[in-house]
Amino acid sequence: MSSPEHVKQSLRQGSRAVIVSQIAAQLVSLGVLAALYRLLGLEPYGLLGMVMPLLLFVRILIVSGLDVATIQEAKLTDDQVSALFWLNQGLGLAMALVTAGCAPVLVWFYGIHGHDVRDLGWLTVALSGTSVAAALSTQHQALLRRKLRLGALAVAQLVALAAAGLSGVAAAVAGWGVGALVLQQYVELLGLVALTWWLEPWRPRFRWRGTGATPLVRFGGHCTLGSLMFYLVANADKILVGYALGPAALALYGQAFNLMMKPVNLVLSPLTGVMLPVLSRAAGDRRQYAPLMLGFFRFIGLVMLPSAVGLAIVAPEAMRVLGGEKWADAGPILSVLAAAILVQGFIGALGSVFASAGRADRNAYASVGIAVVLCTAFFLGLRVGSLAGRPVLGVALSYSVTMVLVVFPPYLWLALRTVGVRCVDWVVELRSAAGGSLAMGVVVLACHAIVGDALQAPDSVLLLVEVLVGVLSYVLFTRRELAWFVRQGLRSDDEPV
């Protein structure tokens, strides 16, 4: 078992470069989105939004939780990794064929209500090959995370993202239309394949039988069930909106949802990459495990809570600045979805808590209940929203309310009970961030009333002032909490813990 000093040093070493790279990645992503929103408009994003649920579904089956098994397993052999690699490749090829075969079904399904989805068939076939590309880097990424080479992996992801963004913008300028989004997908995935194979020296051998990989596949199966249920949670609303309301409505809802997830991904992408291997190594020592886990959630709250409050306030002007007036209707949708940020980051991180304790089965069973509850809420939200003349807003409201009030409390209780941590200890870690976020929200609302309503400032000026005032006020209100985080992040690696 790793010593507490080694675990904490690994945590700090892996976190610093990853956080910087993730911030850069989000800035690059926003810049690319701003360009593509204006160059392409709503229709291409609506069509892509109709294909993505299928692509994400088959990618879950391709990975099959085998990346988590590679990271979590205490003793791992090359033969076991080779067996998992070839299983990933077989699944990738099979799912590419399944995706291409589903093209006529998607055209029929989304065209039932008379929506123009003629380009959906060739788009689905064109994107089917991304399943093969995604499979090629799965085990190499898992090995980099297992070895806590998180900074190197984050840089590789940033480079692939930037290259994909540039290629997508260039193709959009050249008039490729939705084809620009196809090119963007392939460049990012294949770029990540090239970079991860260069960074990780492991190479697969032709091994399958007698490798001892069966327990890993079984563990991955539990992870897959949980992932499939959370996939259903994350995509049922988009499928419903696309089916009932068409590509334009799906573009508005889907992109508002993606922007809501930006701050969540900003934190979770680097954090879960560190969290799972570190907590897995500390799982045998409860006195070491609990402070580490609570520290992770303390950091999540420090970023997620102000993001939720701030985005709920500035969303309308943010969408107008980012995409222009044709994307303005996504502003109120984003404001409503922003409330889900309050719990979205915590829910994403709790999956690592279950996995680190070797209880992916509990997470899988809980995810089934979550999927049933949320899918029911989506149908009710669409129905009630339609009666009020705002069907998309009804779906968004059903998502946020259900996640915050119905799903999160019991899911948190189950995860903490699994690892023997008291709920009150978890709540105590978030007091400062919660109070600071509420105070910041009051200040930003006052700023909005003065600069936006009274002075009638342009959206770009209003948004800039709101963000600056929000950041400065939050820093002021949570200065002690932020000082704790800075001390943790900048502590010398050879300093005693």
JSON list of C-alpha atoms in Angstrom, two decimals, residues 133-138 140-141 156-157 160 187-199:
[
{"chain": "A", "resi": 133, "resn": "ALA", "atom": "CA", "xyz": [-10.58, 5.43, -33.50]},
{"chain": "A", "resi": 134, "resn": "ALA", "atom": "CA", "xyz": [-11.83, 5.72, -29.91]},
{"chain": "A", "resi": 135, "resn": "ALA", "atom": "CA", "xyz": [-10.95, 2.09, -29.11]},
{"chain": "A", "resi": 136, "resn": "LEU", "atom": "CA", "xyz": [-7.31, 2.45, -30.15]},
{"chain": "A", "resi": 137, "resn": "SER", "atom": "CA", "xyz": [-6.33, 4.77, -27.29]},
{"chain": "A", "resi": 138, "resn": "THR", "atom": "CA", "xyz": [-8.49, 3.37, -24.46]},
{"chain": "A", "resi": 140, "resn": "HIS", "atom": "CA", "xyz": [-3.01, 3.60, -23.34]},
{"chain": "A", "resi": 141, "resn": "GLN", "atom": "CA", "xyz": [-4.95, 6.39, -21.65]},
{"chain": "A", "resi": 156, "resn": "ALA", "atom": "CA", "xyz": [-1.96, 15.29, -25.23]},
{"chain": "A", "resi": 157, "resn": "GLN", "atom": "CA", "xyz": [-5.69, 15.88, -24.91]},
{"chain": "A", "resi": 160, "resn": "ALA", "atom": "CA", "xyz": [-5.59, 16.93, -29.98]},
{"chain": "A", "resi": 187, "resn": "VAL", "atom": "CA", "xyz": [-8.85, 14.72, -35.92]},
{"chain": "A", "resi": 188, "resn": "GLU", "atom": "CA", "xyz": [-9.30, 14.79, -32.14]},
{"chain": "A", "resi": 189, "resn": "LEU", "atom": "CA", "xyz": [-9.62, 11.01, -31.74]},
{"chain": "A", "resi": 190, "resn": "LEU", "atom": "CA", "xyz": [-6.78, 10.07, -34.10]},
{"chain": "A", "resi": 191, "resn": "GLY", "atom": "CA", "xyz": [-4.55, 12.80, -32.68]},
{"chain": "A", "resi": 192, "resn": "LEU", "atom": "CA", "xyz": [-5.11, 11.36, -29.22]},
{"chain": "A", "resi": 193, "resn": "VAL", "atom": "CA", "xyz": [-4.24, 7.88, -30.51]},
{"chain": "A", "resi": 194, "resn": "ALA", "atom": "CA", "xyz": [-0.93, 9.10, -31.94]},
{"chain": "A", "resi": 195, "resn": "LEU", "atom": "CA", "xyz": [0.04, 11.06, -28.83]},
{"chain": "A", "resi": 196, "resn": "THR", "atom": "CA", "xyz": [-0.91, 8.43, -26.23]},
{"chain": "A", "resi": 197, "resn": "TRP", "atom": "CA", "xyz": [0.91, 5.68, -28.12]},
{"chain": "A", "resi": 198, "resn": "TRP", "atom": "CA", "xyz": [3.96, 7.94, -28.22]},
{"chain": "A", "resi": 199, "resn": "LEU", "atom": "CA", "xyz": [3.75, 8.75, -24.49]}
]
